[in-house]
Each structure stands twice: as structure tokens, then as C-alpha cells.
């Protein structure tokens, strides 16, 4: 239940990868320079928004590591102690729709793990890093996943929904693991999850807030 969503949205800053030689082109279309992040951006309400994203399709979320976790599919379980369910429930719906459009678009509407084409519903998945010493859980990357890959990566949740077997089959198909590798991978993921679930992490969500998106703190629903 999203009882706590504030629907007032701030216009999202979309950062663009503009080579120096093309800076005037971007500027003339209304892109602005952000001296803090040393990067060009446009506001999503810019009337040239669509044209700019075509000219400069390489969109950046400030601080994002788009190589984080590679493009492999793996089981990635969120610690039980984490209040944050997903970006979707923590930002206004308009912001969410804009953000996911960007994420799907820059992935050419293809699942970034299995390469499945747009026939299957895409979803945006958060990848986190965990600093277990300083207890910081940091959002590193937003990745476009097809529904099946997303179900597999959240295997714990899939099991609760009765989709565990299906999720494991898909995981095996995409990774090419043999049965032994598959079991080891799953066991390790759950072991890590148990270890992390006793920690209370401070969340680092600058990946979202740096883009001008306001966070709402939801009531944990799972
Ligand atoms: Zn996929
Ligand atoms: Zn996810």
C-alpha cells in the first residue's frame, strides 16, 4: 500500500553524456551545465527532451556504476532489516515513470541480463553494494530486467509467491550453471542474506536524489 506517496514532483534532471566537441549543440537545445557534477543535464520538462535524448542517448545517473554486478543474472537478496522495498514505492509516480522510461530506453528496451527483447515486460531493478564494516547499503545501479530475470534475482520473494521453481529454472537457463553450480550459488546467496539481515544499514540513495527526485519514506510492506 502506498499510503505515503506525495505526488508533487520536481522536474527530474537527466544527465547526458555530451562530448566536449558537441557541447554547443546540447546547450542550444536547452541543456545546462552542472558545475558540481561536471556534467550536462536537461530538465525533463524541456520541450526538446525527446530530441535531446535521441541526440545524446547515453544517459547518466550521477554516481551510477553501470558495470556494477556486470550483466550476469544472479540471486540478489535484500536484507530483512532493510525498510526500502524498491524505488518504485519511494518516489512519486510521475518521477517513477520518467525514471524507468530512461532506464528502459538506454537499454534499448532489452533485458540487460538475458537480452530478451521487448516482447517481455521490462522492470527496473536496484543493485546495491554493502559496506558491512560501516553498515552502509548503497544504491549503485538501476538495471532493466525482463520479468523472468527480475523474478529470479529476487528468489526469496519468488519462493514466497510460489514461483521458486520457475525462478530457479530461468536462472539456470540464463546462467548456464550445472545443477551443482546452481545449488551452490543459491546457498551462498541465502547465507549472505542471513548474515546481512542482522545488520541495520544506513541507506545511500544519492543515485536517486542527485537526479532531483524526492524520496518518500514508505511503510514497509513486505
Ligand atoms: Zn531477462
Ligand atoms: Zn528488483
Tab-separated table of C-alpha atoms and ligand atoms in Angstrom:
chain	number	residue	atom	x	y	z
A	1	UNK	CA	0.000	0.000	0.000
A	2	UNK	CA	1.407	3.344	-0.951
A	3	UNK	CA	-0.323	5.439	1.597
A	4	UNK	CA	2.586	7.744	1.939
A	5	UNK	CA	3.207	8.843	-1.612
A	6	UNK	CA	3.479	12.535	-2.153
A	7	UNK	CA	2.547	13.257	-5.714
A	8	UNK	CA	4.217	16.624	-6.006
A	9	UNK	CA	7.110	16.064	-8.348
A	10	UNK	CA	10.226	18.026	-9.028
A	11	UNK	CA	11.337	18.106	-12.608
A	12	UNK	CA	13.928	15.385	-12.981
A	13	UNK	CA	17.421	16.315	-14.028
A	14	UNK	CA	18.552	13.990	-16.725
A	15	UNK	CA	22.315	13.942	-17.120
A	16	UNK	CA	23.691	13.437	-20.587
A	17	UNK	CA	26.977	12.178	-21.820
A	18	UNK	CA	27.914	15.148	-24.020
A	19	UNK	CA	31.374	15.098	-25.582
A	20	UNK	CA	33.174	18.445	-25.323
A	21	UNK	CA	33.096	18.881	-29.099
A	22	UNK	CA	29.296	18.766	-29.062
A	23	UNK	CA	28.626	20.965	-26.037
A	24	UNK	CA	27.214	23.871	-28.100
A	25	UNK	CA	24.743	21.569	-29.775
A	26	UNK	CA	23.469	20.466	-26.387
A	27	UNK	CA	23.477	23.997	-24.984
A	28	UNK	CA	21.481	25.380	-27.898
A	29	UNK	CA	18.787	22.823	-27.207
A	30	UNK	CA	18.459	23.885	-23.609
A	31	UNK	CA	20.875	21.554	-21.858
A	32	UNK	CA	22.544	23.099	-18.810
A	33	UNK	CA	25.929	22.613	-17.212
A	34	UNK	CA	26.065	21.330	-13.670
A	35	UNK	CA	29.341	22.541	-12.149
A	36	UNK	CA	29.015	20.266	-9.109
A	37	UNK	CA	28.861	17.090	-11.146
A	38	UNK	CA	30.765	18.480	-14.141
A	39	UNK	CA	28.116	17.174	-16.420
A	40	UNK	CA	25.466	18.444	-18.833
A	41	UNK	CA	21.862	17.882	-17.957
A	42	UNK	CA	18.409	18.742	-19.175
A	43	UNK	CA	15.268	19.116	-17.198
A	44	UNK	CA	12.664	16.580	-18.100
A	45	UNK	CA	10.148	19.340	-18.845
A	46	UNK	CA	12.431	20.750	-21.560
A	47	UNK	CA	10.404	20.817	-24.765
A	48	UNK	CA	13.390	19.368	-26.641
A	49	UNK	CA	13.564	16.446	-24.234
A	50	UNK	CA	12.848	13.731	-26.790
A	51	UNK	CA	15.157	15.248	-29.396
A	52	UNK	CA	17.973	15.602	-26.888
A	53	UNK	CA	17.668	12.008	-25.721
A	54	UNK	CA	17.901	10.911	-29.348
A	55	UNK	CA	20.980	13.058	-29.981
A	56	UNK	CA	22.624	12.077	-26.703
A	57	UNK	CA	21.203	8.653	-25.891
A	58	UNK	CA	23.840	7.856	-23.315
A	59	UNK	CA	22.009	8.972	-20.185
A	60	UNK	CA	23.805	9.133	-16.881
A	61	UNK	CA	22.538	8.854	-13.340
A	62	UNK	CA	25.135	10.723	-11.326
A	63	UNK	CA	27.195	8.326	-9.271
A	64	UNK	CA	25.878	5.260	-11.062
A	65	UNK	CA	28.194	2.421	-11.889
A	66	UNK	CA	26.580	0.800	-14.871
A	67	UNK	CA	29.077	-2.048	-14.768
A	68	UNK	CA	28.163	-2.934	-11.183
A	69	UNK	CA	27.427	-6.662	-10.996
A	70	UNK	CA	28.124	-6.978	-14.706
A	71	UNK	CA	25.322	-8.144	-16.954
A	72	UNK	CA	25.083	-11.508	-15.271
A	73	UNK	CA	21.928	-12.748	-13.691
A	74	UNK	CA	22.369	-13.654	-10.038
A	75	UNK	CA	20.310	-14.105	-6.914
A	76	UNK	CA	20.449	-10.810	-5.066
A	77	UNK	CA	18.574	-10.800	-1.777
A	78	UNK	CA	17.786	-7.626	0.133
A	79	UNK	CA	18.483	-7.903	3.874
A	80	UNK	CA	15.426	-8.438	6.015
A	81	UNK	CA	16.312	-5.368	8.067
A	82	UNK	CA	16.069	-3.022	5.085
A	83	UNK	CA	12.988	-0.801	5.111
A	84	UNK	CA	13.464	0.124	1.483
A	85	UNK	CA	11.354	-2.127	-0.688
A	86	UNK	CA	12.094	-0.588	-4.048
A	87	UNK	CA	12.499	2.751	-5.761
A	88	UNK	CA	9.055	2.455	-7.226
A	89	UNK	CA	7.340	2.801	-3.844
A	90	UNK	CA	9.630	5.546	-2.595
A	91	UNK	CA	9.217	8.204	-5.254
A	92	UNK	CA	6.212	9.907	-6.757
A	93	UNK	CA	4.536	8.012	-9.563
A	94	UNK	CA	5.398	10.630	-12.190
A	95	UNK	CA	9.049	10.548	-11.202
A	96	UNK	CA	8.996	6.779	-11.310
A	97	UNK	CA	7.508	6.709	-14.792
A	98	UNK	CA	10.104	9.155	-16.058
A	99	UNK	CA	12.956	7.315	-14.420
A	100	UNK	CA	12.029	3.886	-15.676
A	101	UNK	CA	11.455	5.232	-19.179
A	102	UNK	CA	15.050	6.440	-19.117
A	103	UNK	CA	16.312	3.104	-17.814
A	104	UNK	CA	14.496	1.069	-20.451
A	105	UNK	CA	15.384	3.466	-23.236
A	106	UNK	CA	19.105	3.453	-22.552
A	107	UNK	CA	18.991	-0.369	-22.539
A	108	UNK	CA	17.310	-0.238	-25.955
A	109	UNK	CA	14.289	-1.898	-24.368
A	110	UNK	CA	16.191	-5.121	-23.963
A	111	UNK	CA	16.705	-7.054	-20.732
A	112	UNK	CA	20.232	-6.217	-19.612
A	113	UNK	CA	20.812	-9.742	-18.301
A	114	UNK	CA	19.336	-12.218	-20.772
A	115	UNK	CA	18.968	-9.953	-23.808
A	116	UNK	CA	15.312	-10.806	-24.166
A	117	UNK	CA	13.639	-8.346	-26.475
A	118	UNK	CA	10.815	-6.033	-25.551
A	119	UNK	CA	8.165	-8.716	-26.025
A	120	UNK	CA	8.507	-9.374	-22.323
A	121	UNK	CA	7.639	-6.764	-19.767
A	122	UNK	CA	10.682	-4.874	-18.513
A	123	UNK	CA	11.144	-3.878	-14.907
A	124	UNK	CA	13.733	-1.717	-13.203
A	125	UNK	CA	15.826	-3.454	-10.587
A	126	UNK	CA	18.083	-1.858	-7.976
A	127	UNK	CA	21.563	-3.187	-7.417
A	128	UNK	CA	23.203	-2.380	-4.097
A	129	UNK	CA	26.630	-2.570	-2.584
A	130	UNK	CA	27.063	-3.391	1.102
A	131	UNK	CA	29.746	-1.927	3.288
A	132	UNK	CA	29.485	-4.353	6.188
A	133	UNK	CA	32.085	-2.546	8.283
A	134	UNK	CA	30.405	0.871	8.171
A	135	UNK	CA	26.914	-0.608	7.668
A	136	UNK	CA	26.113	1.289	4.523
A	137	UNK	CA	23.881	-0.069	1.799
A	138	UNK	CA	24.400	1.979	-1.307
A	139	UNK	CA	22.306	2.047	-4.449
A	140	UNK	CA	24.835	1.588	-7.258
A	141	UNK	CA	22.839	0.870	-10.344
A	142	UNK	CA	19.413	0.622	-11.866
A	143	UNK	CA	19.164	-2.154	-14.388
A	144	UNK	CA	16.424	-3.066	-16.841
A	145	UNK	CA	15.366	-6.674	-16.367
A	146	UNK	CA	12.681	-8.744	-18.013
A	147	UNK	CA	10.041	-10.065	-15.661
A	148	UNK	CA	11.616	-13.542	-15.549
A	149	UNK	CA	15.114	-12.305	-14.726
A	150	UNK	CA	13.674	-9.997	-12.106
A	151	UNK	CA	11.759	-12.861	-10.524
A	152	UNK	CA	14.933	-14.986	-10.455
A	153	UNK	CA	17.062	-12.290	-8.903
A	154	UNK	CA	14.537	-11.888	-6.054
A	155	UNK	CA	14.431	-15.630	-5.438
A	156	UNK	CA	13.323	-15.310	-1.801
A	157	UNK	CA	10.283	-13.321	-2.799
A	158	UNK	CA	9.615	-15.651	-5.734
A	159	UNK	CA	9.520	-18.599	-3.325
A	160	UNK	CA	7.002	-16.832	-1.119
A	161	UNK	CA	4.825	-16.287	-4.180
A	162	UNK	CA	5.107	-19.923	-5.201
A	163	UNK	CA	7.349	-19.111	-8.172
A	164	UNK	CA	10.550	-20.541	-6.700
A	165	UNK	CA	10.910	-23.454	-9.074
A	166	UNK	CA	10.190	-21.326	-12.105
A	167	UNK	CA	12.714	-18.710	-10.951
A	168	UNK	CA	15.426	-21.329	-10.467
A	169	UNK	CA	14.800	-22.822	-13.917
A	170	UNK	CA	15.104	-19.418	-15.522
A	171	UNK	CA	18.275	-18.696	-13.550
A	172	UNK	CA	19.805	-21.917	-14.820
A	173	UNK	CA	18.769	-21.236	-18.395
A	174	UNK	CA	20.331	-17.769	-18.414
A	175	UNK	CA	23.492	-18.551	-16.435
A	176	UNK	CA	24.178	-21.969	-17.927
A	177	UNK	CA	25.048	-23.277	-14.427
A	178	UNK	CA	25.023	-27.031	-13.951
A	179	UNK	CA	22.916	-28.347	-11.062
A	180	UNK	CA	25.781	-28.265	-8.607
A	181	UNK	CA	26.826	-24.721	-9.501
A	182	UNK	CA	23.231	-23.627	-9.317
A	183	UNK	CA	22.722	-25.035	-5.821
A	184	UNK	CA	25.987	-23.545	-4.588
A	185	UNK	CA	25.079	-20.150	-5.987
A	186	UNK	CA	21.677	-20.206	-4.299
A	187	UNK	CA	23.060	-21.433	-0.973
A	188	UNK	CA	25.664	-18.681	-0.968
A	189	UNK	CA	23.083	-16.018	-1.721
A	190	UNK	CA	20.882	-17.106	1.180
A	191	UNK	CA	23.868	-17.361	3.504
A	192	UNK	CA	24.885	-13.783	2.651
A	193	UNK	CA	21.303	-12.701	3.162
A	194	UNK	CA	21.200	-14.259	6.640
A	195	UNK	CA	24.463	-12.567	7.584
A	196	UNK	CA	23.340	-9.179	6.340
A	197	UNK	CA	19.868	-9.383	7.795
A	198	UNK	CA	21.206	-8.896	11.319
A	199	UNK	CA	22.693	-5.528	10.304
A	200	UNK	CA	20.854	-2.239	10.231
A	201	UNK	CA	22.278	-0.433	7.228
A	202	UNK	CA	22.195	3.247	6.534
A	203	UNK	CA	20.905	3.651	3.003
A	204	UNK	CA	22.805	5.716	0.489
A	205	UNK	CA	20.283	6.735	-2.157
A	206	UNK	CA	22.187	9.572	-3.763
A	207	UNK	CA	21.781	7.892	-7.111
A	208	UNK	CA	18.139	8.929	-6.899
A	209	UNK	CA	18.358	12.194	-5.006
A	210	UNK	CA	21.193	13.586	-7.137
A	211	UNK	CA	18.815	13.495	-10.072
A	212	UNK	CA	16.481	15.883	-8.286
A	213	UNK	CA	13.971	13.196	-7.337
A	214	UNK	CA	12.431	13.489	-3.937
A	215	UNK	CA	12.214	10.368	-1.804
A	216	UNK	CA	9.196	9.436	0.237
A	217	UNK	CA	9.664	7.063	3.077
A	218	UNK	CA	7.170	4.284	2.644
A	219	UNK	CA	5.679	1.984	5.170
A	220	UNK	CA	7.485	-1.274	4.761
A	221	UNK	CA	5.077	-3.629	3.088
A	222	UNK	CA	6.895	-6.946	2.942
B	1	LIG	ZN1	15.907	-11.250	-18.800
B	2	LIG	ZN1	14.342	-5.712	-8.091
